[in-house]
Coordinates of C-alpha atoms in Angstrom, one line a residue:
Chain A
M1 CA 0.0 0.0 0.0
N2 CA 1.6 3.3 -1.0
L3 CA 0.3 6.2 1.0
P4 CA 0.9 9.6 -0.5
A5 CA 2.0 12.0 2.1
L6 CA -0.5 14.7 2.9
K7 CA 0.8 17.8 1.3
F8 CA 1.0 20.9 3.4
S9 CA -0.2 23.9 1.6
K10 CA 1.9 26.0 3.9
K11 CA 4.9 25.1 6.0
P12 CA 3.8 24.3 9.5
G13 CA 4.5 27.2 11.8
E14 CA 4.3 29.7 9.0
M15 CA 1.6 32.2 9.7
S16 CA -0.5 34.1 7.2
R17 CA -1.3 37.7 7.6
R18 CA -4.8 36.7 8.7
D19 CA -3.5 34.3 11.4
L20 CA -1.2 36.9 12.7
L21 CA -4.0 39.5 12.8
K22 CA -6.2 36.9 14.5
S23 CA -3.8 36.1 17.2
G24 CA -2.8 39.7 17.6
G25 CA -6.4 40.6 17.9
A26 CA -7.1 37.9 20.5
L27 CA -4.1 39.2 22.5
A28 CA -5.3 42.8 22.1
T29 CA -8.7 42.0 23.5
V30 CA -7.1 40.4 26.5
T31 CA -4.4 43.0 27.2
L32 CA -5.9 46.3 26.1
A33 CA -8.4 48.3 28.0
P34 CA -12.1 47.3 27.8
G35 CA -13.8 48.7 24.7
V36 CA -10.8 48.2 22.5
T37 CA -11.8 45.5 20.1
L38 CA -10.6 43.6 17.0
M39 CA -11.8 46.5 15.0
A40 CA -8.7 48.4 16.1
F41 CA -6.9 46.3 13.4
G42 CA -9.0 47.8 10.6
G43 CA -11.6 45.1 10.6
E44 CA -9.2 42.7 8.7
A45 CA -9.8 39.8 11.0
T46 CA -13.1 38.7 9.6
A47 CA -14.2 35.1 9.6
A48 CA -13.3 33.6 6.2
A49 CA -12.0 30.3 4.9
D50 CA -8.5 30.0 6.4
P51 CA -5.9 29.1 3.8
G52 CA -3.8 27.5 6.6
K53 CA -6.4 24.8 7.1
R54 CA -7.3 21.8 5.1
W55 CA -10.6 20.2 6.3
G56 CA -10.9 16.5 5.9
L57 CA -12.6 13.3 7.1
L58 CA -11.2 10.0 8.3
I59 CA -13.6 7.1 8.1
D60 CA -12.9 4.0 10.1
V61 CA -14.4 1.2 8.1
N62 CA -14.3 -1.3 11.0
K63 CA -16.5 1.0 13.1
C64 CA -19.1 1.5 10.3
D65 CA -22.2 -0.6 10.7
K66 CA -23.4 -2.3 7.5
G67 CA -27.1 -1.7 8.2
C68 CA -26.7 1.9 9.5
T69 CA -27.5 4.8 7.2
E70 CA -27.7 7.6 9.9
C71 CA -25.0 9.6 8.1
V72 CA -27.0 9.6 4.9
T73 CA -30.3 10.5 6.7
A74 CA -28.6 13.3 8.6
C75 CA -27.1 14.7 5.3
S76 CA -30.5 14.6 3.6
K77 CA -32.2 16.3 6.5
E78 CA -29.5 19.0 6.9
N79 CA -29.2 19.9 3.2
G80 CA -32.8 19.2 2.3
W81 CA -32.3 16.7 -0.5
K82 CA -34.7 13.8 -1.0
D83 CA -34.9 10.7 -3.1
T84 CA -36.8 11.6 -6.3
G85 CA -38.2 8.2 -7.2
H86 CA -35.7 8.0 -10.0
P87 CA -32.6 6.3 -8.5
E88 CA -30.6 6.9 -11.7
T89 CA -30.7 10.7 -11.2
D90 CA -31.0 10.8 -7.4
A91 CA -28.9 13.3 -5.4
Q92 CA -25.4 11.8 -4.6
W93 CA -24.3 13.9 -1.6
I94 CA -23.4 10.8 0.4
R95 CA -24.2 7.1 0.0
K96 CA -23.3 3.9 1.8
V97 CA -21.3 1.4 -0.2
D98 CA -21.1 -2.3 0.9
L99 CA -18.2 -4.4 -0.3
K100 CA -17.4 -8.1 0.1
D101 CA -14.0 -9.7 -0.3
M102 CA -14.8 -12.8 -2.3
A103 CA -11.6 -14.5 -1.2
T104 CA -12.1 -14.1 2.6
G105 CA -15.8 -13.3 2.9
R106 CA -15.0 -10.1 4.8
E107 CA -17.9 -7.7 4.4
I108 CA -17.4 -4.0 4.9
S109 CA -19.5 -0.9 4.6
A110 CA -18.6 2.8 4.4
P111 CA -20.0 6.1 3.4
V112 CA -18.7 7.7 0.2
M113 CA -19.1 11.4 -0.6
C114 CA -17.1 14.1 -2.4
Q115 CA -13.5 13.3 -1.5
H116 CA -12.5 17.0 -1.5
C117 CA -9.4 16.3 -3.7
E118 CA -6.5 18.6 -3.7
D119 CA -6.1 18.1 -7.4
A120 CA -9.8 17.8 -8.2
P121 CA -10.6 16.7 -11.8
C122 CA -14.0 18.4 -11.5
I123 CA -12.3 21.8 -11.2
D124 CA -10.0 21.0 -14.2
V125 CA -12.9 20.4 -16.5
C126 CA -15.4 23.1 -15.4
P127 CA -15.8 25.6 -18.3
T128 CA -17.2 28.4 -16.0
S129 CA -15.0 28.0 -12.9
A130 CA -18.1 27.1 -11.0
S131 CA -16.3 24.1 -9.6
F132 CA -13.7 25.5 -7.2
K133 CA -11.7 24.8 -4.1
R134 CA -12.0 27.1 -1.1
P135 CA -8.7 28.2 0.5
D136 CA -9.4 25.6 3.3
G137 CA -9.6 22.7 0.9
I138 CA -13.4 22.3 0.6
V139 CA -14.4 21.6 -3.0
L140 CA -17.7 23.2 -4.0
V141 CA -20.0 24.1 -6.9
D142 CA -20.6 27.9 -7.1
K143 CA -24.2 27.4 -8.3
H144 CA -24.4 31.0 -9.3
A145 CA -21.8 30.2 -12.0
C146 CA -22.9 26.6 -12.8
I147 CA -24.5 26.2 -16.3
G148 CA -25.4 22.6 -15.7
C149 CA -23.1 21.1 -18.4
R150 CA -22.2 18.2 -16.1
Y151 CA -18.6 17.7 -17.3
C152 CA -17.6 17.6 -13.6
M153 CA -19.9 14.7 -13.1
M154 CA -18.1 12.8 -15.9
A155 CA -14.7 13.7 -14.5
C156 CA -15.3 12.7 -10.9
P157 CA -13.9 9.2 -10.3
Y158 CA -16.1 8.8 -7.2
K159 CA -19.4 9.6 -8.9
A160 CA -19.9 12.1 -6.1
R161 CA -21.8 14.7 -8.0
S162 CA -25.4 14.8 -9.2
F163 CA -27.6 17.0 -11.3
I164 CA -31.0 18.4 -10.2
H165 CA -33.7 17.5 -12.7
E166 CA -36.7 18.8 -10.9
D167 CA -38.1 22.2 -9.8
L168 CA -37.7 22.5 -6.1
E169 CA -39.5 24.4 -3.4
D170 CA -38.9 25.3 0.2
Q171 CA -35.2 24.5 0.3
K172 CA -33.1 24.9 3.4
A173 CA -32.1 28.6 3.8
H174 CA -28.5 27.5 4.4
A175 CA -28.4 25.1 1.5
P176 CA -29.9 26.6 -1.6
R177 CA -30.3 24.2 -4.4
G178 CA -32.2 24.3 -7.7
K179 CA -33.0 22.7 -11.0
G180 CA -30.3 22.8 -13.7
T181 CA -27.2 22.9 -11.5
V182 CA -24.8 20.3 -10.2
E183 CA -24.4 19.6 -6.5
S184 CA -22.3 17.5 -4.2
C185 CA -21.2 17.2 -0.5
T186 CA -20.2 20.6 0.8
L187 CA -18.7 19.2 3.9
C188 CA -21.5 21.2 5.5
V189 CA -19.6 24.4 4.8
H190 CA -22.3 26.5 6.5
R191 CA -21.7 24.5 9.7
V192 CA -17.9 24.5 9.4
D193 CA -17.9 28.3 8.9
A194 CA -19.9 28.5 12.2
G195 CA -17.3 26.4 13.9
G196 CA -19.3 23.2 13.7
T197 CA -18.8 19.7 12.2
P198 CA -20.6 18.1 9.2
A199 CA -24.0 16.7 9.9
C200 CA -22.9 13.1 8.9
V201 CA -20.1 13.1 11.4
E202 CA -22.4 14.4 14.2
A203 CA -25.0 11.7 13.4
C204 CA -22.4 8.9 13.3
N205 CA -21.2 10.0 16.8
T206 CA -24.7 10.1 18.1
T207 CA -25.3 6.5 17.0
G208 CA -22.2 5.6 19.1
H209 CA -20.4 4.1 16.1
G210 CA -17.9 7.0 15.9
A211 CA -16.7 5.9 12.5
M212 CA -16.3 9.4 11.1
M213 CA -13.8 12.0 12.2
F214 CA -13.7 15.5 11.0
G215 CA -10.8 18.0 11.4
D216 CA -7.9 20.0 10.0
L217 CA -5.4 17.8 8.2
N218 CA -2.8 20.6 8.3
D219 CA -2.9 21.0 12.1
P220 CA -0.5 18.4 13.5
E221 CA -2.2 18.7 16.9
S222 CA -5.7 17.9 15.6
E223 CA -7.3 14.6 16.4
I224 CA -7.6 13.6 12.8
A225 CA -4.0 14.5 11.9
K226 CA -2.7 12.5 14.9
A227 CA -4.9 9.5 13.8
L228 CA -3.6 9.7 10.3
A229 CA 0.0 9.9 11.5
S230 CA -0.4 6.9 13.8
Y231 CA -2.5 4.4 11.9
P232 CA -2.6 3.2 8.3
S233 CA -5.2 4.7 6.0
V234 CA -5.9 4.9 2.3
A235 CA -7.3 7.3 -0.2
L236 CA -9.9 5.8 -2.6
R237 CA -8.4 5.5 -6.0
D238 CA -5.0 6.2 -4.7
D239 CA -3.6 5.5 -8.2
L240 CA -5.1 8.8 -9.5
R241 CA -3.0 10.8 -7.1
L242 CA -5.7 13.4 -6.4
N243 CA -4.7 13.6 -2.7
P244 CA -8.3 13.6 -1.4
G245 CA -9.2 15.2 1.9
V246 CA -11.3 12.1 2.8
R247 CA -9.3 9.0 4.0
Y248 CA -10.4 5.5 5.0
S249 CA -8.8 3.3 7.6
N250 CA -9.2 -0.5 7.9
L251 CA -10.4 -0.7 4.3
Chain B
M1 CA -31.9 52.5 -22.3
K2 CA -35.2 50.8 -21.8
R3 CA -33.9 49.7 -18.4
L4 CA -32.9 53.2 -17.5
L5 CA -36.3 54.5 -18.4
V6 CA -38.0 51.9 -16.3
L7 CA -35.7 52.8 -13.4
V8 CA -36.4 56.5 -13.8
A9 CA -40.1 55.8 -14.0
L10 CA -39.8 53.7 -11.0
L11 CA -37.9 56.3 -9.0
V12 CA -40.2 59.0 -10.0
G13 CA -42.9 56.7 -8.9
F14 CA -41.2 56.3 -5.5
L15 CA -40.2 59.9 -4.9
G16 CA -43.3 61.7 -6.0
T17 CA -45.6 60.9 -3.1
P18 CA -48.6 62.2 -4.9
V19 CA -48.0 59.7 -7.6
L20 CA -47.7 57.0 -5.0
A21 CA -50.9 58.1 -3.5
D22 CA -52.5 57.7 -6.9
G23 CA -51.5 54.1 -6.7
L24 CA -49.2 54.3 -9.7
G25 CA -46.0 53.2 -7.9
P26 CA -45.6 49.9 -6.1
V27 CA -46.4 50.0 -2.4
I28 CA -43.3 48.6 -0.8
P29 CA -44.0 46.6 2.3
K30 CA -42.5 47.8 5.6
A31 CA -39.6 45.9 7.0
T32 CA -38.6 44.7 10.5
G33 CA -35.3 45.5 12.1
E34 CA -32.9 48.4 11.5
A35 CA -33.0 50.3 8.3
H36 CA -30.0 50.4 5.9
P37 CA -27.3 52.9 6.7
E38 CA -27.0 53.5 3.0
G39 CA -30.6 54.7 2.8
N40 CA -33.7 53.4 1.0
L41 CA -32.9 55.2 -2.3
F42 CA -29.5 53.7 -2.5
M43 CA -30.8 50.2 -1.7
R44 CA -33.5 50.5 -4.4
I45 CA -30.9 51.2 -7.0
N46 CA -28.0 49.1 -5.9
H47 CA -29.4 46.0 -4.0
M48 CA -28.5 43.6 -6.9
N49 CA -24.9 44.7 -7.0
L50 CA -24.5 44.7 -3.3
M51 CA -25.8 41.1 -3.1
K52 CA -23.7 39.9 -6.0
H53 CA -20.6 41.3 -4.4
D54 CA -21.3 39.8 -1.0
R55 CA -22.5 36.5 -2.5
D56 CA -18.9 35.9 -3.8
E57 CA -17.5 36.8 -0.4
T58 CA -19.5 34.1 1.2
V59 CA -19.5 31.4 -1.5
L60 CA -15.9 31.7 -2.8
K61 CA -14.1 33.0 0.3
G62 CA -16.2 31.6 3.1
D63 CA -16.8 35.0 4.7
R64 CA -20.2 34.9 6.4
E65 CA -20.1 38.3 8.0
I66 CA -21.4 40.0 5.0
S67 CA -23.7 43.0 5.1
H68 CA -25.9 42.1 2.1
S69 CA -26.9 38.5 2.7
L70 CA -29.9 37.3 0.8
K71 CA -30.9 35.1 3.7
A72 CA -30.9 38.2 5.9
C73 CA -33.0 40.2 3.4
I74 CA -35.6 37.5 3.6
D75 CA -35.6 37.5 7.4
C76 CA -36.1 41.3 7.8
H77 CA -38.3 41.9 4.8
V78 CA -41.0 39.4 5.7
V79 CA -44.6 40.0 4.5
N80 CA -47.3 38.0 6.1
G81 CA -50.3 36.7 4.1
D82 CA -53.9 36.6 5.2
D83 CA -53.2 33.5 7.1
G84 CA -50.5 35.3 9.2
E85 CA -47.8 33.1 7.7
P86 CA -44.9 34.6 5.6
V87 CA -45.6 34.6 1.9
S88 CA -43.3 33.2 -0.7
V89 CA -42.3 34.8 -4.1
K90 CA -45.4 33.1 -5.5
S91 CA -47.4 35.8 -3.9
E92 CA -47.4 39.3 -5.4
K93 CA -47.2 40.7 -1.9
H94 CA -43.6 39.3 -1.4
F95 CA -41.1 42.1 -0.8
C96 CA -38.9 41.1 -3.8
V97 CA -41.9 40.7 -6.0
V98 CA -43.7 44.0 -5.5
C99 CA -41.2 46.2 -7.3
H100 CA -40.0 43.6 -9.7
E101 CA -43.5 43.0 -11.0
F102 CA -43.9 46.8 -11.4
A103 CA -40.5 47.2 -13.2
A104 CA -40.8 43.9 -15.2
V105 CA -37.7 42.4 -13.6
K106 CA -37.3 38.6 -13.4
V107 CA -34.8 37.1 -11.0
D108 CA -33.8 33.5 -10.7
C109 CA -32.6 33.6 -7.1
F110 CA -35.6 31.8 -5.7
Q111 CA -35.2 28.7 -7.8
C112 CA -32.6 27.8 -5.2
H113 CA -32.9 30.2 -2.3
N114 CA -35.9 30.0 0.0
S115 CA -38.0 33.1 -0.2
K116 CA -39.5 32.7 3.3
P117 CA -37.6 33.0 6.6
Q118 CA -36.8 29.6 7.8
I119 CA -37.2 29.8 11.5
T120 CA -40.5 31.4 11.3
T121 CA -42.1 31.0 14.7
E122 CA -38.9 31.5 16.6
A123 CA -38.1 34.6 14.7
L124 CA -41.5 36.0 15.4
L125 CA -41.3 35.1 19.1
K126 CA -37.8 36.3 19.5
P127 CA -37.2 39.3 17.1
E128 CA -33.5 39.4 18.1
L129 CA -33.1 36.1 16.2
A130 CA -34.0 37.8 13.0
D131 CA -30.4 39.0 13.0
A132 CA -29.0 35.5 13.5
N133 CA -28.8 34.9 9.8
D134 CA -27.5 31.3 10.3
I135 CA -29.4 28.4 11.6
A136 CA -26.2 27.2 13.3
T137 CA -26.2 30.4 15.4
Y138 CA -29.7 29.7 16.3
L139 CA -29.1 26.1 17.2
K140 CA -26.1 27.1 19.3
E141 CA -28.3 29.6 21.1
A142 CA -31.0 27.0 21.6
E143 CA -28.5 24.6 23.1
E144 CA -27.2 27.0 25.7

């Protein structure tokens, strides 16, 4: 098993201007007189995707229960997608995949979603730059720019994207989606930006399986980076060298 | 040019109170919360550009502390129907529809975005939540 090293977009310990402002701001609020706030730094320190981070998932296949679909249900509830009755065109934000090793009889099950590749093929083929990667590694569709050509769906080796064929109504305010555009797992970007974790991870923890871990791959102190450093894990379709942000252990 | 004429006609409609009284201009529903520091006139003319700019801040850069969030427009500019529930863009009473109908503007935003505030009852019970333009903020508050 050849495991590509996780690439660091920035040398550890190197701080961006924003990091510096953030820590400086935090210090200032502690040390300066009351009433002196972050705004003293010109309002630069706004909450935006941090280029020093790379969000990712680690899925422990041994802990994933074959019959359990809580992660899928949670994603559907959170982002407001439903089965349409046409399985061939259903939304593909996340799905459970069951595998059986014919030689040994070992059966496994794991969720598969957008793998948030560093070198994402969907971005390469998008003619309008609607497919893009946020500074913190989350791969998204900017639906305002998406023309629905679906090249990205063809390019994705994980079949992690889908196209909306129906008119929709009453979407979730935090997850707008509509006919004629492509969609995929957003790593619950609206939750992540609010300091939360993706809905699937939360649901998996609630069931007690704890098969999904979310965190910053670039932070050597994060739980997920420590787990990746200590135990073997793989990327799906390792051979393509896309360096996905989603990793699987015990596969 | 046609657009400009429409805009001018619209603005004259707004500014000339007698015209409004004659029912020639759209009657813009009152909003909740604080008014825009830029002023109503500025908002009438520039709201689409402001939203377009801030949309990219949020979607591309992940900055959620934007001042012209579509979600937030919907929260403050609620219009209730006869049943006391907020109306959607299907109703000609909806804030975004009133003017657009008058000026013959068609927007596609609501093919994806919800045109009604999401946390309806809570927002009505707790007006301060109308500002919490993210459900996550609301949930966090609910947990505490």
